Amino acid sequence: MLEGKAVIGETDMLLTMQQDALNLAARALDCYDVTDATEIARFIKKEFDRSYGAGWQCIVGTDFGSFVTHCSGCFIHFCVGSLAILLFRGSAGAEGEGANQLPSLETVTA
């Protein structure tokens, strides 16, 4: 069980959503082995999609980096022991000139 073991790193979620994320993580850890990060992430993501609408992303693991753009009020990063959970609703970012264009690719040779 997760109670008292989760440490929230960064968040901009409302307290009720934060509690939902922690509760879902606890349920996921009751259902899946801590080493089954993909299933834990799938469980949390699908439940947040069901409760708060589509577009949620969830990353679970012990060693990962991230740099994401998220909707305001839809981001939480917390740890349970050595297991880190990043949950956010994606955002396309600022709209403006070139927002729908792919960046040009360059070849770099050493």
XYZ file of N, CA and C in Angstrom:
330
model
N 0.838 -1.179 0.000
C 0.000 0.000 0.000
C 0.881 1.239 0.000
N 0.357 2.317 -0.516
C 1.122 3.532 -0.746
C 1.064 4.526 0.399
N 0.074 4.437 1.251
C -0.170 5.465 2.256
C 1.084 5.840 3.038
N 1.386 7.138 3.058
C 2.520 7.633 3.811
C 3.859 7.414 3.141
N 3.875 6.779 1.978
C 5.134 6.445 1.322
C 5.417 7.296 0.094
N 4.437 7.959 -0.437
C 4.630 8.761 -1.637
C 5.230 10.115 -1.283
N 6.166 10.552 -2.110
C 6.780 11.871 -1.944
C 6.557 12.632 -3.243
N 5.782 13.702 -3.158
C 5.501 14.508 -4.345
C 6.665 15.446 -4.582
N 7.195 15.388 -5.809
C 8.298 16.258 -6.190
C 7.796 17.586 -6.720
N 7.096 17.536 -7.844
C 6.547 18.735 -8.488
C 5.110 18.444 -8.882
N 4.262 19.447 -8.775
C 2.881 19.308 -9.218
C 2.256 20.677 -9.386
N 1.270 20.745 -10.263
C 0.430 21.931 -10.331
C -1.042 21.513 -10.327
N -1.299 20.261 -9.937
C -2.661 19.722 -9.878
C -3.395 20.211 -8.636
N -4.704 20.227 -8.736
C -5.535 20.451 -7.554
C -5.316 19.294 -6.591
N -5.525 19.547 -5.323
C -5.297 18.510 -4.307
C -6.123 17.254 -4.553
N -7.335 17.401 -5.037
C -8.175 16.222 -5.290
C -7.586 15.356 -6.398
N -7.054 15.982 -7.440
C -6.424 15.226 -8.526
C -5.133 14.572 -8.040
N -4.383 15.287 -7.210
C -3.165 14.696 -6.651
C -3.506 13.440 -5.858
N -4.544 13.530 -5.038
C -4.948 12.382 -4.231
C -5.411 11.228 -5.114
N -6.121 11.551 -6.207
C -6.523 10.513 -7.153
C -5.296 9.821 -7.752
N -4.288 10.603 -8.109
C -3.069 10.020 -8.678
C -2.386 9.091 -7.675
N -2.286 9.526 -6.427
C -1.656 8.695 -5.398
C -2.472 7.432 -5.127
N -3.802 7.575 -5.086
C -4.664 6.414 -4.867
C -4.560 5.411 -6.013
N -4.517 5.920 -7.241
C -4.381 5.028 -8.390
C -3.028 4.334 -8.400
N -1.990 5.038 -8.005
C -0.671 4.414 -7.910
C -0.691 3.287 -6.879
N -1.368 3.523 -5.761
C -1.484 2.491 -4.727
C -2.224 1.272 -5.259
N -3.328 1.514 -5.974
C -4.082 0.398 -6.563
C -3.242 -0.349 -7.581
N -2.504 0.391 -8.404
C -1.655 -0.242 -9.417
C -0.579 -1.103 -8.761
N 0.000 -0.596 -7.681
C 1.046 -1.360 -6.991
C 0.475 -2.561 -6.245
N -0.811 -2.524 -5.923
C -1.465 -3.695 -5.349
C -1.706 -4.769 -6.408
N -1.931 -4.328 -7.648
C -2.247 -5.255 -8.741
C -1.024 -5.766 -9.485
N 0.020 -4.973 -9.570
C 1.189 -5.305 -10.386
C 2.459 -5.272 -9.547
N 3.419 -6.055 -9.958
C 4.725 -6.049 -9.312
C 5.414 -4.723 -9.590
N 6.178 -4.245 -8.658
C 6.864 -2.955 -8.794
C 7.785 -2.932 -10.013
N 8.228 -4.100 -10.489
C 9.096 -4.162 -11.656
C 8.318 -4.081 -12.966
N 6.998 -4.122 -12.923
C 6.173 -4.078 -14.130
C 5.719 -2.641 -14.403
N 6.695 -1.785 -14.686
C 6.438 -0.350 -14.831
C 5.452 -0.033 -15.946
N 5.499 -0.770 -17.046
C 4.607 -0.488 -18.167
C 3.149 -0.705 -17.786
N 2.859 -1.779 -17.083
C 1.479 -2.055 -16.669
C 0.994 -1.052 -15.625
N 1.883 -0.636 -14.744
C 1.528 0.388 -13.755
C 1.178 1.690 -14.471
N 2.011 2.082 -15.436
C 1.762 3.306 -16.202
C 0.462 3.198 -16.989
N 0.225 2.056 -17.627
C -0.998 1.855 -18.411
C -2.240 1.990 -17.516
N -2.194 1.380 -16.344
C -3.315 1.421 -15.408
C -3.628 2.864 -15.003
N -2.607 3.606 -14.579
C -2.815 4.980 -14.119
C -3.309 5.860 -15.261
N -2.695 5.750 -16.430
C -3.082 6.550 -17.597
C -4.533 6.300 -17.989
N -4.924 5.025 -18.094
C -6.295 4.705 -18.510
C -7.327 5.199 -17.497
N -7.020 5.108 -16.229
C -7.954 5.598 -15.208
C -8.068 7.116 -15.237
N -6.962 7.820 -15.466
C -7.040 9.279 -15.572
C -7.775 9.685 -16.839
N -7.556 8.964 -17.953
C -8.313 9.226 -19.178
C -9.812 9.071 -18.912
N -10.185 8.025 -18.188
C -11.586 7.751 -17.900
C -12.186 8.834 -16.988
N -11.428 9.249 -15.997
C -11.938 10.217 -15.019
C -11.874 11.666 -15.484
N -10.810 12.022 -16.224
C -10.565 13.431 -16.533
C -10.498 13.733 -18.032
N -10.833 12.757 -18.879
C -10.795 12.967 -20.319
C -9.489 12.491 -20.919
N -9.510 12.275 -22.217
C -8.355 11.717 -22.925
C -7.175 12.678 -22.965
N -6.013 12.126 -23.229
C -4.810 12.930 -23.429
C -3.768 12.796 -22.339
N -4.002 11.944 -21.347
C -3.054 11.780 -20.248
C -1.904 10.880 -20.666
N -0.732 11.177 -20.140
C 0.470 10.386 -20.378
C 1.047 10.010 -19.019
N 1.587 8.798 -18.921
C 2.153 8.359 -17.657
C 3.465 7.637 -17.924
N 4.483 8.019 -17.197
C 5.809 7.402 -17.291
C 6.156 6.900 -15.897
N 6.574 5.640 -15.837
C 6.904 5.014 -14.560
C 8.258 4.336 -14.697
N 9.127 4.528 -13.731
C 10.421 3.865 -13.767
C 11.306 4.315 -12.632
N 12.519 3.790 -12.662
C 13.473 4.132 -11.613
C 14.563 5.077 -12.100
N 14.684 5.226 -13.406
C 15.744 6.076 -13.943
C 15.332 6.598 -15.311
N 14.766 7.787 -15.346
C 14.394 8.391 -16.618
C 14.464 9.903 -16.493
N 14.693 10.529 -17.606
C 14.636 11.978 -17.674
C 13.436 12.355 -18.519
N 12.991 13.575 -18.397
C 11.866 14.018 -19.210
C 11.919 15.523 -19.389
N 11.286 15.949 -20.454
C 11.090 17.371 -20.714
C 9.792 17.435 -21.497
N 8.711 17.832 -20.849
C 7.390 17.748 -21.462
C 6.675 19.086 -21.394
N 5.730 19.246 -22.310
C 4.819 20.379 -22.284
C 3.477 19.837 -21.830
N 2.898 20.464 -20.819
C 1.650 19.944 -20.264
C 0.624 21.049 -20.108
N -0.632 20.650 -20.045
C -1.711 21.595 -19.781
C -1.597 22.091 -18.341
N -1.919 23.328 -18.142
C -1.883 23.906 -16.804
C -2.810 23.136 -15.873
N -2.304 22.804 -14.689
C -3.086 22.077 -13.703
C -3.135 20.581 -13.921
N -2.304 20.080 -14.810
C -2.368 18.665 -15.198
C -0.995 17.996 -15.159
N -0.229 18.216 -14.097
C 1.112 17.646 -13.999
C 1.396 17.228 -12.562
N 1.945 16.017 -12.416
C 2.434 15.577 -11.108
C 3.597 14.618 -11.315
N 4.602 14.789 -10.497
C 5.742 13.879 -10.445
C 5.910 13.493 -8.987
N 5.855 12.178 -8.718
C 6.026 11.727 -7.342
C 6.781 10.412 -7.323
N 7.308 10.085 -6.163
C 8.091 8.863 -5.992
C 7.482 7.996 -4.903
N 7.560 6.712 -5.136
C 7.185 5.708 -4.147
C 8.420 4.832 -3.992
N 9.153 5.044 -2.916
C 10.444 4.369 -2.794
C 11.340 4.840 -3.929
N 11.911 3.892 -4.677
C 12.777 4.253 -5.800
C 12.016 4.361 -7.111
N 10.717 4.118 -7.087
C 9.885 4.168 -8.293
C 9.329 5.578 -8.484
N 9.629 6.177 -9.631
C 9.142 7.516 -9.945
C 7.956 7.417 -10.900
N 6.983 8.290 -10.697
C 5.791 8.323 -11.544
C 5.584 9.750 -12.018
N 5.505 9.908 -13.326
C 5.244 11.197 -13.959
C 3.918 11.066 -14.688
N 2.963 11.898 -14.344
C 1.630 11.863 -14.938
C 1.293 13.277 -15.389
N 0.906 13.414 -16.660
C 0.584 14.737 -17.178
C -0.355 14.614 -18.365
N -1.065 15.695 -18.611
C -1.892 15.776 -19.808
C -1.126 16.617 -20.801
N -0.865 16.048 -21.946
C -0.039 16.701 -22.949
C -0.658 17.953 -23.519
N 0.212 18.816 -24.018
C -0.199 20.062 -24.642
C 0.713 20.311 -25.825
N 0.161 20.893 -26.859
C 0.945 21.192 -28.048
C 1.845 22.398 -27.836
N 1.647 23.133 -26.782
C 2.469 24.304 -26.508
C 1.892 25.548 -27.158
N 2.708 26.568 -27.234
C 2.267 27.856 -27.774
C 1.977 27.742 -29.257
N 0.876 28.334 -29.658
C 0.545 28.361 -31.074
C 1.075 29.658 -31.655
N 1.432 29.588 -32.883
C 1.943 30.782 -33.529
C 2.605 30.401 -34.828
N 3.404 31.273 -35.328
C 4.057 31.055 -36.603
C 4.896 29.787 -36.556
N 4.639 28.896 -37.485
C 5.421 27.671 -37.593
C 5.026 26.595 -36.599
N 3.928 26.775 -35.897
C 3.556 25.806 -34.876
C 3.229 24.447 -35.461
N 2.739 24.395 -36.705
C 2.372 23.126 -37.323
C 3.451 22.598 -38.264
N 4.596 23.206 -38.276
C 5.671 22.787 -39.168
C 6.684 21.953 -38.411
N 7.213 20.940 -39.107
C 8.278 20.143 -38.523
C 9.592 20.912 -38.646
N 10.466 20.790 -37.670
C 11.748 21.481 -37.777
C 12.582 20.839 -38.883
N 13.425 21.635 -39.490
C 14.292 21.070 -40.527
C 15.344 20.198 -39.851
N 15.767 19.171 -40.572
C 16.760 18.252 -40.063
C 18.126 18.587 -40.639
N 19.123 18.452 -39.835
C 20.481 18.690 -40.290
C 21.304 17.448 -40.035
N 22.241 17.185 -40.912
C 23.146 16.061 -40.717
C 24.452 16.601 -40.158
N 24.895 15.995 -39.106
C 26.135 16.421 -38.476
C 27.126 15.279 -38.612
N 28.286 15.574 -39.121
C 29.324 14.558 -39.236
C 30.490 14.940 -38.357
N 31.121 13.947 -37.812
C 32.244 14.216 -36.923
C 33.547 13.927 -37.620
